Coordinates of C-alpha atoms in Angstrom, one line a residue:
Chain A
M1 CA -90.8 -0.1 1.7
R2 CA -90.9 3.5 2.7
R3 CA -88.7 6.0 1.2
G4 CA -87.1 8.1 4.0
E5 CA -84.2 9.9 5.2
P6 CA -80.6 8.1 4.7
L7 CA -80.1 7.6 8.4
D8 CA -83.1 5.3 8.4
F9 CA -80.7 2.6 7.5
I10 CA -80.1 2.1 11.0
A11 CA -83.7 1.3 11.4
Y12 CA -83.9 -0.9 8.6
I13 CA -80.9 -3.0 9.8
R14 CA -82.8 -3.2 13.4
D15 CA -85.8 -4.4 11.7
H16 CA -84.1 -7.2 10.0
P17 CA -81.5 -8.8 12.4
E18 CA -81.7 -12.2 11.2
Q19 CA -81.0 -11.1 7.5
F20 CA -78.2 -9.0 8.7
R21 CA -76.6 -11.7 10.4
E22 CA -76.8 -13.9 7.5
L23 CA -75.4 -11.4 5.2
L24 CA -72.5 -10.5 7.5
L25 CA -71.8 -14.2 7.8
E26 CA -71.8 -14.5 4.1
H27 CA -69.7 -11.7 3.4
V28 CA -67.1 -12.8 6.0
R29 CA -67.1 -16.4 4.7
L30 CA -66.5 -14.9 1.0
V31 CA -63.8 -12.7 2.1
G32 CA -62.1 -15.2 4.6
F33 CA -62.0 -18.2 2.5
S34 CA -60.9 -16.3 -0.8
V35 CA -58.0 -14.7 1.0
L36 CA -56.9 -17.9 2.7
I37 CA -57.1 -19.9 -0.5
A38 CA -55.3 -17.1 -2.3
I39 CA -52.5 -17.1 0.4
L40 CA -52.2 -21.0 -0.2
I41 CA -51.9 -20.3 -4.0
A42 CA -49.8 -17.2 -4.0
I43 CA -47.1 -17.9 -1.5
P44 CA -45.8 -21.1 -2.9
L45 CA -46.1 -19.7 -6.4
A46 CA -44.0 -16.6 -5.3
V47 CA -41.4 -18.8 -3.5
L48 CA -41.1 -20.6 -6.9
T49 CA -40.9 -17.6 -8.6
T50 CA -37.8 -16.5 -6.7
R51 CA -36.1 -20.0 -7.2
L52 CA -36.6 -20.4 -10.9
A53 CA -35.9 -17.7 -13.1
W54 CA -38.1 -18.8 -16.0
F55 CA -41.1 -19.1 -14.0
E56 CA -41.1 -15.3 -13.3
R57 CA -42.4 -13.8 -16.5
P58 CA -45.4 -16.2 -17.1
M59 CA -46.4 -16.0 -13.4
T60 CA -46.3 -12.2 -13.2
W61 CA -48.0 -12.0 -16.4
I62 CA -50.8 -14.3 -15.3
A63 CA -51.2 -12.6 -11.8
N64 CA -51.5 -9.2 -13.6
V65 CA -54.0 -10.4 -16.0
G66 CA -55.8 -11.7 -13.2
Q67 CA -55.8 -8.4 -11.6
T68 CA -56.7 -6.3 -14.5
V69 CA -59.8 -8.3 -15.7
P70 CA -62.8 -6.6 -14.1
S71 CA -64.4 -8.6 -11.2
L72 CA -67.7 -8.7 -12.9
A73 CA -66.0 -10.1 -16.0
I74 CA -64.5 -12.9 -14.1
L75 CA -68.0 -13.4 -12.5
G76 CA -69.6 -13.7 -16.0
L77 CA -66.9 -15.8 -17.4
T78 CA -67.4 -18.4 -14.4
L79 CA -70.9 -18.4 -14.8
P80 CA -71.2 -21.1 -17.5
L81 CA -68.7 -23.4 -15.5
L82 CA -69.6 -22.9 -11.9
G83 CA -73.1 -21.8 -12.1
I84 CA -74.6 -19.1 -9.8
G85 CA -74.0 -18.8 -5.9
F86 CA -71.2 -18.9 -3.4
R87 CA -68.9 -21.0 -5.4
P88 CA -68.0 -18.8 -8.4
A89 CA -68.2 -15.7 -6.2
L90 CA -65.4 -17.2 -4.1
F91 CA -63.6 -18.3 -7.2
A92 CA -63.5 -14.7 -8.6
L93 CA -62.4 -13.2 -5.3
T94 CA -59.6 -15.7 -4.8
I95 CA -58.3 -14.7 -8.2
K96 CA -58.4 -11.0 -7.2
A97 CA -56.6 -11.8 -3.9
V98 CA -53.6 -13.7 -5.7
L99 CA -51.9 -10.7 -7.2
P100 CA -51.3 -8.5 -4.1
I101 CA -50.1 -11.5 -2.0
F102 CA -47.9 -12.9 -4.8
L103 CA -46.5 -9.8 -5.8
N104 CA -45.6 -8.6 -2.3
T105 CA -44.2 -12.1 -1.3
V106 CA -41.8 -11.9 -4.3
I107 CA -41.0 -8.3 -3.5
G108 CA -40.4 -9.3 0.1
I109 CA -38.0 -12.1 -0.5
R110 CA -36.3 -10.1 -3.3
G111 CA -35.8 -7.3 -0.9
V112 CA -34.0 -9.4 2.0
D113 CA -30.8 -7.8 2.4
R114 CA -28.2 -9.8 0.1
A115 CA -25.5 -9.9 2.7
I116 CA -27.8 -11.8 5.1
V117 CA -28.7 -14.4 2.4
D118 CA -24.9 -14.6 1.6
A119 CA -24.1 -15.1 5.1
A120 CA -26.8 -17.7 5.6
R121 CA -25.8 -19.6 2.5
G122 CA -22.2 -19.5 3.5
M123 CA -22.8 -21.0 6.9
G124 CA -24.3 -23.7 5.1
T125 CA -28.1 -23.4 5.3
S126 CA -30.1 -25.7 2.8
D127 CA -32.4 -24.1 0.3
R128 CA -35.3 -25.1 2.5
Q129 CA -33.7 -23.7 5.7
L130 CA -32.9 -20.5 3.9
L131 CA -36.6 -20.0 3.2
W132 CA -37.9 -20.9 6.6
F133 CA -35.0 -19.3 8.7
V134 CA -34.2 -16.4 6.8
E135 CA -36.3 -15.4 3.9
L136 CA -39.8 -15.8 5.0
P137 CA -39.4 -14.2 8.3
L138 CA -37.5 -11.2 6.9
A139 CA -40.0 -10.9 4.3
S140 CA -43.1 -11.3 6.6
P141 CA -43.7 -7.5 6.9
V142 CA -44.0 -6.8 3.2
M143 CA -46.0 -10.1 2.7
F144 CA -48.4 -9.3 5.6
A145 CA -49.0 -5.9 3.7
G146 CA -50.0 -7.8 0.6
I147 CA -52.6 -9.9 2.7
Q148 CA -53.8 -6.9 4.2
T149 CA -54.4 -5.1 1.0
A150 CA -56.0 -8.3 -0.4
T151 CA -58.3 -8.6 2.4
V152 CA -59.5 -5.0 2.5
Q153 CA -59.9 -4.9 -1.3
N154 CA -62.0 -8.3 -1.1
I155 CA -64.3 -6.9 1.5
G156 CA -65.2 -4.2 -1.2
L157 CA -65.3 -6.6 -4.1
A158 CA -67.4 -9.0 -2.1
T159 CA -70.5 -6.8 -2.6
L160 CA -70.5 -7.8 -6.3
A161 CA -71.0 -11.5 -5.3
A162 CA -74.8 -10.4 -5.0
Y163 CA -74.9 -10.4 -9.0
I164 CA -74.6 -14.0 -9.0
G165 CA -76.4 -14.9 -6.0
G166 CA -73.3 -15.1 -3.8
G167 CA -74.9 -13.4 -0.9
G168 CA -73.2 -10.7 1.4
F169 CA -73.9 -7.1 2.1
G170 CA -74.3 -6.7 -1.9
D171 CA -77.8 -8.0 -1.5
W172 CA -79.0 -5.0 0.2
I173 CA -76.9 -2.8 -1.9
L174 CA -78.4 -4.2 -5.1
Q175 CA -81.7 -4.1 -3.7
G176 CA -81.4 -0.5 -2.6
L177 CA -80.2 0.5 -6.0
A178 CA -83.0 -1.3 -7.8
M179 CA -85.5 0.1 -5.6
V180 CA -83.8 3.8 -5.5
N181 CA -84.0 3.3 -1.7
P182 CA -81.1 5.0 -0.1
P183 CA -81.7 3.4 3.5
I184 CA -81.5 0.0 2.1
L185 CA -78.7 0.6 0.1
L186 CA -76.8 2.2 3.1
A187 CA -77.7 -0.7 5.3
G188 CA -75.5 -2.8 2.8
A189 CA -72.8 -0.2 2.2
V190 CA -72.3 1.2 5.7
P191 CA -71.6 -2.4 7.4
V192 CA -69.1 -3.0 4.4
A193 CA -67.1 0.1 5.3
V194 CA -67.1 -0.7 9.1
L195 CA -66.1 -4.2 8.4
A196 CA -63.2 -3.0 6.2
M197 CA -62.2 -0.6 8.9
S198 CA -62.3 -3.0 11.8
T199 CA -60.5 -5.8 9.8
E200 CA -57.7 -3.3 9.2
M201 CA -57.4 -3.0 13.0
I202 CA -57.4 -6.5 13.6
L203 CA -55.1 -7.4 11.1
R204 CA -52.7 -4.7 12.7
G205 CA -52.8 -6.7 15.8
V206 CA -52.1 -10.0 13.8
R207 CA -49.0 -8.2 12.3
R208 CA -47.5 -7.8 15.6
V209 CA -47.7 -11.3 16.3
I210 CA -46.5 -12.4 12.9
V211 CA -43.7 -10.1 12.2
P212 CA -40.5 -11.0 14.3
A213 CA -39.7 -9.0 17.4
G214 CA -36.1 -8.4 16.3
L215 CA -37.4 -6.5 12.9
T216 CA -39.2 -3.9 15.0
V217 CA -37.2 -3.0 17.9
T218 CA -35.1 0.2 17.7
Chain B
M18 CA -17.8 -36.5 10.8
S19 CA -16.2 -35.7 7.4
P20 CA -12.6 -35.2 7.1
L21 CA -13.2 -31.5 7.1
W22 CA -13.4 -31.3 10.8
A23 CA -9.9 -32.6 11.4
G24 CA -8.0 -30.4 13.8
V25 CA -5.8 -28.6 11.3
S26 CA -6.6 -27.9 7.8
L27 CA -4.8 -27.2 4.7
I28 CA -6.3 -25.3 1.9
T29 CA -4.5 -25.6 -1.6
L30 CA -5.6 -23.8 -5.0
E31 CA -4.4 -25.2 -7.9
H32 CA -4.6 -23.1 -11.3
V33 CA -8.1 -21.9 -10.4
S34 CA -9.9 -19.6 -12.8
K35 CA -13.3 -18.1 -13.0
N36 CA -15.6 -16.8 -15.5
F37 CA -18.6 -14.7 -15.1
D38 CA -21.0 -14.9 -17.8
S39 CA -22.3 -11.5 -19.1
P40 CA -24.5 -10.4 -21.6
S41 CA -21.4 -9.0 -23.5
G42 CA -19.7 -12.4 -23.4
S43 CA -17.6 -14.2 -20.6
V44 CA -15.5 -12.0 -18.3
R45 CA -12.5 -13.4 -16.6
A46 CA -12.6 -12.7 -13.0
V47 CA -9.8 -14.9 -11.6
E48 CA -7.1 -16.2 -13.8
D49 CA -4.8 -19.2 -13.1
V50 CA -4.5 -18.5 -9.2
S51 CA -2.4 -21.1 -7.2
F52 CA -1.5 -20.9 -3.6
E53 CA -1.6 -22.7 -0.4
V54 CA -2.9 -21.8 3.0
D55 CA -0.8 -23.4 5.8
A56 CA -2.7 -25.0 8.7
G57 CA -3.4 -22.5 11.6
A58 CA -2.0 -19.7 9.3
L59 CA -3.9 -16.4 8.5
H60 CA -3.5 -15.7 4.8
V61 CA -4.5 -12.2 3.5
L62 CA -5.8 -12.0 0.0
I63 CA -5.5 -8.2 -0.8
G64 CA -5.9 -6.1 -4.1
P65 CA -7.6 -3.3 -5.6
S66 CA -11.5 -3.7 -6.4
G67 CA -12.0 -6.0 -9.2
S68 CA -8.7 -7.9 -8.5
G69 CA -10.7 -11.0 -8.0
K70 CA -9.8 -11.5 -4.2
T71 CA -13.3 -11.9 -2.9
T72 CA -14.4 -14.4 -5.8
T73 CA -11.2 -16.3 -5.1
M74 CA -12.2 -16.7 -1.4
R75 CA -15.7 -17.5 -2.4
M76 CA -14.6 -20.4 -4.6
I77 CA -13.2 -22.1 -1.5
N78 CA -16.6 -22.5 0.1
R79 CA -18.3 -22.8 -3.1
L80 CA -20.4 -19.7 -2.9
E81 CA -19.0 -19.3 -6.6
T82 CA -18.6 -22.0 -8.7
I83 CA -15.1 -23.0 -10.0
S84 CA -14.4 -22.6 -13.7
E85 CA -11.1 -24.3 -14.1
G86 CA -8.6 -25.7 -11.7
T87 CA -8.9 -27.4 -8.4
I88 CA -9.4 -26.4 -4.7
T89 CA -8.7 -28.8 -2.1
I90 CA -9.2 -28.9 1.7
N91 CA -7.0 -31.6 3.3
G92 CA -6.5 -33.1 0.0
R93 CA -10.2 -33.4 -0.8
D94 CA -11.5 -31.6 -3.9
V95 CA -14.0 -29.1 -2.8
R96 CA -16.5 -30.1 -5.4
D97 CA -16.6 -33.8 -4.3
L98 CA -17.9 -32.6 -1.0
D99 CA -21.5 -32.0 -0.1
V100 CA -21.8 -28.2 -0.3
V101 CA -23.8 -27.7 2.9
E102 CA -21.5 -29.8 4.8
L103 CA -18.6 -28.1 3.4
R104 CA -19.9 -24.7 4.3
R105 CA -20.7 -25.7 7.9
A106 CA -17.3 -26.9 8.3
I107 CA -16.0 -23.4 7.2
G108 CA -16.6 -20.4 9.4
Y109 CA -17.8 -17.3 7.2
V110 CA -17.5 -13.8 8.2
I111 CA -18.6 -10.8 6.0
Q112 CA -18.7 -7.1 6.0
Q113 CA -21.4 -5.5 8.0
G114 CA -21.7 -9.0 10.0
G115 CA -24.8 -10.2 7.9
L116 CA -26.7 -10.9 11.2
F117 CA -30.0 -12.3 11.2
P118 CA -31.9 -9.2 12.3
H119 CA -34.9 -11.4 13.6
F120 CA -32.6 -13.6 15.8
T121 CA -31.2 -12.5 19.1
V122 CA -27.5 -12.3 19.4
A123 CA -27.1 -15.6 21.2
D124 CA -29.4 -17.2 18.5
N125 CA -27.1 -15.6 15.8
V126 CA -24.0 -16.9 17.2
A127 CA -25.4 -20.4 17.3
V128 CA -26.9 -20.6 13.9
V129 CA -24.5 -23.2 12.6
P130 CA -24.8 -25.4 15.9
R131 CA -28.6 -25.3 15.3
L132 CA -28.2 -26.4 11.7
L133 CA -25.9 -29.1 13.0
G134 CA -28.6 -30.2 15.4
W135 CA -27.0 -29.5 18.6
P136 CA -29.5 -29.5 21.6
R137 CA -30.6 -26.1 22.7
A138 CA -28.8 -26.0 26.0
R139 CA -25.5 -26.5 24.3
R140 CA -26.1 -24.0 21.8
R141 CA -26.9 -21.6 24.5
Q142 CA -23.7 -22.4 26.4
R143 CA -21.5 -22.4 23.5
A144 CA -23.1 -18.9 22.4
E145 CA -22.2 -17.3 25.8
E146 CA -18.8 -18.8 25.6
L147 CA -18.1 -17.1 22.3
L148 CA -19.6 -13.8 23.2
A149 CA -17.2 -13.7 26.4
L150 CA -14.3 -14.5 23.8
V151 CA -15.0 -11.7 21.6
G152 CA -15.5 -9.3 24.6
L153 CA -19.2 -9.1 24.7
P154 CA -20.6 -9.9 28.2
P155 CA -23.1 -12.5 27.6
K156 CA -25.5 -11.2 30.4
Q157 CA -25.7 -7.9 28.7
F158 CA -25.7 -8.9 25.0
A159 CA -27.0 -12.5 24.6
D160 CA -30.8 -11.5 24.4
R161 CA -30.5 -8.2 22.5
F162 CA -31.3 -8.0 18.9
P163 CA -28.7 -7.1 16.1
R164 CA -30.4 -3.5 15.7
Q165 CA -29.7 -2.8 19.2
L166 CA -25.9 -3.2 18.8
S167 CA -23.3 -0.8 17.3
G168 CA -21.4 -1.7 14.1
G169 CA -18.4 -2.8 15.9
Q170 CA -20.3 -4.9 18.3
Q171 CA -22.2 -6.5 15.3
Q172 CA -19.0 -7.5 13.9
R173 CA -17.8 -9.1 16.9
V174 CA -20.9 -11.2 17.0
G175 CA -20.0 -12.1 13.2
V176 CA -16.7 -13.3 14.3
A177 CA -18.2 -15.2 17.2
R178 CA -20.7 -16.6 15.0
A179 CA -18.0 -18.0 12.6
L180 CA -16.4 -19.6 15.6
A181 CA -19.4 -21.4 16.9
A182 CA -19.1 -24.7 15.8
D183 CA -15.4 -24.8 16.0
P184 CA -14.8 -25.1 12.4
P185 CA -11.0 -25.6 11.4
I186 CA -11.3 -23.1 8.6
I187 CA -12.7 -19.5 8.6
L188 CA -13.0 -17.2 5.7
M189 CA -13.2 -13.6 6.2
D190 CA -14.6 -11.2 3.5
E191 CA -13.6 -7.4 4.4
P192 CA -14.8 -8.0 7.9
F193 CA -13.8 -4.7 9.6
G194 CA -14.4 -2.8 6.3
A195 CA -17.5 -0.9 7.5
V196 CA -16.7 0.0 11.0
D197 CA -14.8 3.3 12.0
P198 CA -11.1 3.5 12.2
I199 CA -10.8 3.3 16.0
T200 CA -13.1 0.3 16.4
R201 CA -11.2 -1.4 13.2
K202 CA -8.0 -1.1 15.2
Q203 CA -9.5 -2.6 18.2
L204 CA -11.0 -5.6 16.3
Q205 CA -7.8 -6.2 14.4
R206 CA -6.0 -6.7 17.8
E207 CA -8.8 -8.7 19.0
L208 CA -8.7 -11.0 16.0
R209 CA -5.0 -11.6 16.6
R210 CA -5.5 -12.3 20.2
I211 CA -8.5 -14.7 19.3
Q212 CA -6.2 -16.2 16.6
A213 CA -3.5 -16.9 18.8
E214 CA -6.0 -18.7 21.1
V215 CA -8.0 -20.7 18.4
Q216 CA -5.4 -21.2 15.6
K217 CA -7.6 -21.5 12.7
T218 CA -6.7 -21.5 9.3
I219 CA -8.0 -18.2 8.1
V220 CA -8.4 -16.7 4.6
F221 CA -8.8 -12.9 5.2
V222 CA -9.9 -10.6 2.2
T223 CA -9.2 -6.7 2.6
H224 CA -8.1 -3.8 0.7
D225 CA -6.4 -2.3 3.6
I226 CA -2.9 -2.8 3.2
G227 CA -2.3 -1.6 6.9
E228 CA -4.7 -4.4 8.0
A229 CA -2.9 -6.9 5.8
F230 CA 0.6 -6.2 7.3
L231 CA -0.9 -6.3 10.9
L232 CA -2.7 -9.7 10.5
G233 CA -1.3 -11.6 7.7
D234 CA 1.1 -14.6 8.3
R235 CA 1.4 -14.4 4.4
I236 CA -0.1 -11.9 2.0
V237 CA -1.3 -12.7 -1.5
L238 CA -1.4 -9.7 -3.6
M239 CA -3.8 -9.8 -6.6
A240 CA -4.5 -7.5 -9.6
E241 CA -6.9 -8.1 -12.5
G242 CA -7.6 -11.7 -11.3
R243 CA -4.1 -12.7 -11.2
I244 CA -1.6 -13.2 -8.3
V245 CA 1.1 -10.3 -8.4
Q246 CA 3.1 -11.6 -5.3
N247 CA 2.5 -14.2 -2.6
G248 CA 4.8 -14.0 0.4
T249 CA 5.3 -12.9 3.9
P250 CA 4.9 -9.3 4.7
A251 CA 8.7 -9.0 4.8
D252 CA 9.1 -10.3 1.3
L253 CA 6.6 -7.9 0.0
L254 CA 8.3 -5.1 1.5
R255 CA 12.0 -6.2 0.7
N256 CA 11.6 -8.0 -2.6
P257 CA 8.6 -6.7 -4.2
A258 CA 7.9 -8.6 -7.2
S259 CA 7.0 -5.6 -9.4
P260 CA 6.6 -1.9 -9.2
F261 CA 2.9 -2.4 -8.6
V262 CA 3.7 -4.1 -5.4
T263 CA 5.7 -1.1 -4.3
E264 CA 3.2 1.3 -5.3
F265 CA 0.2 -0.6 -3.6
I266 CA 2.1 -0.8 -0.3
G267 CA 2.4 3.0 -0.5
E268 CA 4.2 5.6 1.2
D269 CA 4.5 4.1 4.7
R270 CA 6.6 1.5 2.9
S271 CA 10.0 2.2 4.7
L272 CA 8.6 2.3 8.1
R273 CA 6.6 -0.8 7.7
A274 CA 9.6 -2.5 6.2
L275 CA 11.4 -1.6 9.5
Q276 CA 8.4 -3.0 11.4
H277 CA 8.5 -6.4 9.6
T278 CA 12.5 -6.6 9.8
Y279 CA 13.6 -8.5 12.6
L280 CA 17.1 -8.5 14.5
A281 CA 17.6 -12.0 13.7
E282 CA 17.4 -11.3 10.0
L283 CA 20.1 -8.4 10.2
A284 CA 22.5 -9.9 12.6
G285 CA 25.8 -11.4 11.6
S286 CA 27.3 -14.5 13.3
R287 CA 29.0 -13.5 16.6
P288 CA 32.7 -12.5 16.1
D289 CA 35.3 -13.8 18.5
G290 CA 36.3 -11.5 21.3
V291 CA 33.0 -10.0 22.1
P292 CA 32.7 -9.7 25.9
D293 CA 29.7 -11.4 27.5
D294 CA 28.6 -8.1 29.3
V295 CA 27.2 -6.5 26.1
P296 CA 23.4 -6.2 26.0
I297 CA 21.8 -9.1 24.5
L298 CA 18.5 -8.4 22.5
A299 CA 15.9 -11.0 21.4
G300 CA 16.1 -11.8 17.6
T301 CA 12.4 -11.7 17.3
L302 CA 12.4 -7.9 18.0
S303 CA 11.7 -5.6 15.2
I304 CA 14.2 -2.9 14.4
P305 CA 12.1 0.0 15.7
Q306 CA 11.7 -2.3 19.0
A307 CA 15.1 -2.7 19.2
G308 CA 15.9 0.8 19.1
Q309 CA 13.5 1.4 22.0
E310 CA 15.0 -1.4 23.9
L311 CA 18.8 -0.2 23.4
A312 CA 17.5 3.2 24.9
R313 CA 17.5 1.6 28.2
H314 CA 20.9 0.1 27.8
D315 CA 24.4 1.7 28.9
R316 CA 26.1 1.6 25.5
S317 CA 29.2 3.4 26.6
N318 CA 32.5 1.8 25.3
R319 CA 30.4 -0.8 23.4
E320 CA 30.3 -1.1 19.7
G321 CA 27.5 -3.4 19.4
F322 CA 25.2 -5.9 21.0
L323 CA 24.3 -9.7 20.7
V324 CA 21.2 -11.1 19.2
S325 CA 19.7 -14.2 20.7
D326 CA 18.1 -16.9 18.5
V327 CA 15.1 -18.8 19.0
S328 CA 16.8 -21.2 21.6
G329 CA 17.7 -18.1 23.5
R330 CA 21.6 -18.5 22.7
P331 CA 23.3 -15.1 22.0
S332 CA 24.8 -16.5 18.7
G333 CA 24.2 -13.1 16.6
Y334 CA 25.9 -9.7 16.7
L335 CA 25.1 -6.3 15.5
T336 CA 26.9 -3.1 15.7
Y337 CA 25.2 0.1 16.6
Q338 CA 26.5 1.7 13.5
Q339 CA 24.6 -1.1 11.5
L340 CA 21.3 -0.5 13.4
A341 CA 21.6 3.1 13.1
T342 CA 22.2 2.8 9.3
V343 CA 19.1 0.6 9.0
L344 CA 17.0 2.8 11.3
G345 CA 18.3 6.0 9.5
E346 CA 15.9 4.9 6.6
S347 CA 13.2 6.4 8.5
I348 CA 14.1 7.7 11.9
A349 CA 16.7 10.0 12.7
P350 CA 19.5 8.0 14.3
A351 CA 20.7 10.9 16.5
E352 CA 17.5 11.1 18.3
T353 CA 17.7 7.2 19.1
M354 CA 21.2 7.4 20.3
T355 CA 20.8 10.5 22.3
S356 CA 18.1 9.0 24.3
A357 CA 20.2 6.0 24.8
E358 CA 22.8 8.1 26.3
A359 CA 20.4 10.2 28.2
A360 CA 18.9 7.5 30.0
P361 CA 21.4 4.6 30.8
D362 CA 19.6 1.9 32.8
P363 CA 22.0 -0.3 34.6
E364 CA 19.3 -2.2 36.2
A365 CA 17.8 -3.4 32.9
A366 CA 18.3 -7.1 32.4
H367 CA 20.8 -7.8 29.6
V368 CA 19.0 -10.9 28.8
L369 CA 15.5 -10.2 27.1
P370 CA 12.6 -12.6 27.0
V371 CA 12.5 -14.2 23.4

């Protein structure tokens, strides 16, 4: 591979369309699945945390530890258990996505106006109805911000999956680093940035669908 | 249907106490409170902050647990009832409405009907009915969101919501506390009009003594978790149980006292020899109202007037001198009497509607 001007990364991508598509797909799959699984784990746990006082401390502790342990360390730690490839990478990314979603859901539910919760309870909503009719819809803007954070964060973190053969644009980044070849490195890095920005925009559209209309009117 | 949904409802509190646990030990918020709310009556719970009035009310629909004592509705201990069912049978209005911001106005009104499983069309119809009752034209307001309404309008929606499933009982926790004074007056008047129409058993918490006198059939004055006095507005004014009551009622006391004193209470029995052509006033008029009414009568050569009882019989009698003495406590009698002479109205009917 020839060493050239940094902008040559466009040429590199153009020369490897098959591989580009494959890396993109892997990358999106890693992020998409990890965030989805994290949502399924974090939201129920967060709801439980707002219901059971004793549950809060251990949960917050675990979530914080999950967030502070470096991603690479998680990858390394799961290596003996899950081996290499897609699954350990997915596992590590899921763990990283749980905290922002969990915390934002707890904060969102806690932040629901006490008067509204009081009125709802006073009118005879069951615990479940309170959650579905009142708490989750009203917490949804904050919860959604957590999902947004987790998604964008994981688009960046997913590049590390390449270290354990998890695929994604990290492959090209690592390759570029190893070969001291800026075009290859950028062929991996620039699409990650573009992916992060376009995802951000798509999510903003999704937000408009998810957040109830009454919360955004003026 | 549970017995709670009977047409009328009577609430009884017997020796009710409430402890709150705090890090520094248990705090007594309500201490041995007993009273009864008659079916169809509006009972005001009033007192300074921390007097336990809100906690007392919240124990009725079990938003607070009862530490000691018993609360019954139509003879049933509230603790024996399913808490969700209990609350659906009791309308609940709080300060600032507590409306769901993500529901339209109509959906907000229909929350309890929805919880009770009414079909959509019936919920909508009921919501529109109630919006009209509280003075919000449904066409204009039903599909708005709470944030698009003023504070007073939100409060009206809050009242409509409490009435939605036609519960026999309504609890109101300082419902008009957060709106401006003019809107508050308006809402208070409307509540009286609505209450005259729907005849609910209402427990109304406030710290506004004027509101208490305007709305309450009975007033329970509380301080430091205990009942200081439980009586009609007139009781509190004329037989205050302690200096605290007098102080709490405040400086407008004498004027208020007159407004809550009725001719029938003052009038003596009709003496023999009172001619039939003296003015006759309804016994249900308050003293200031009687003063205004007499201003329209020719009182020359008359020493007093007749007061009719509930059945309309002119069985009571009061002299102008007696009325002037009572009025004199806060209004200059000369003024009233002068205007009486200045504007005699021979056309005025002698028999006033009771």
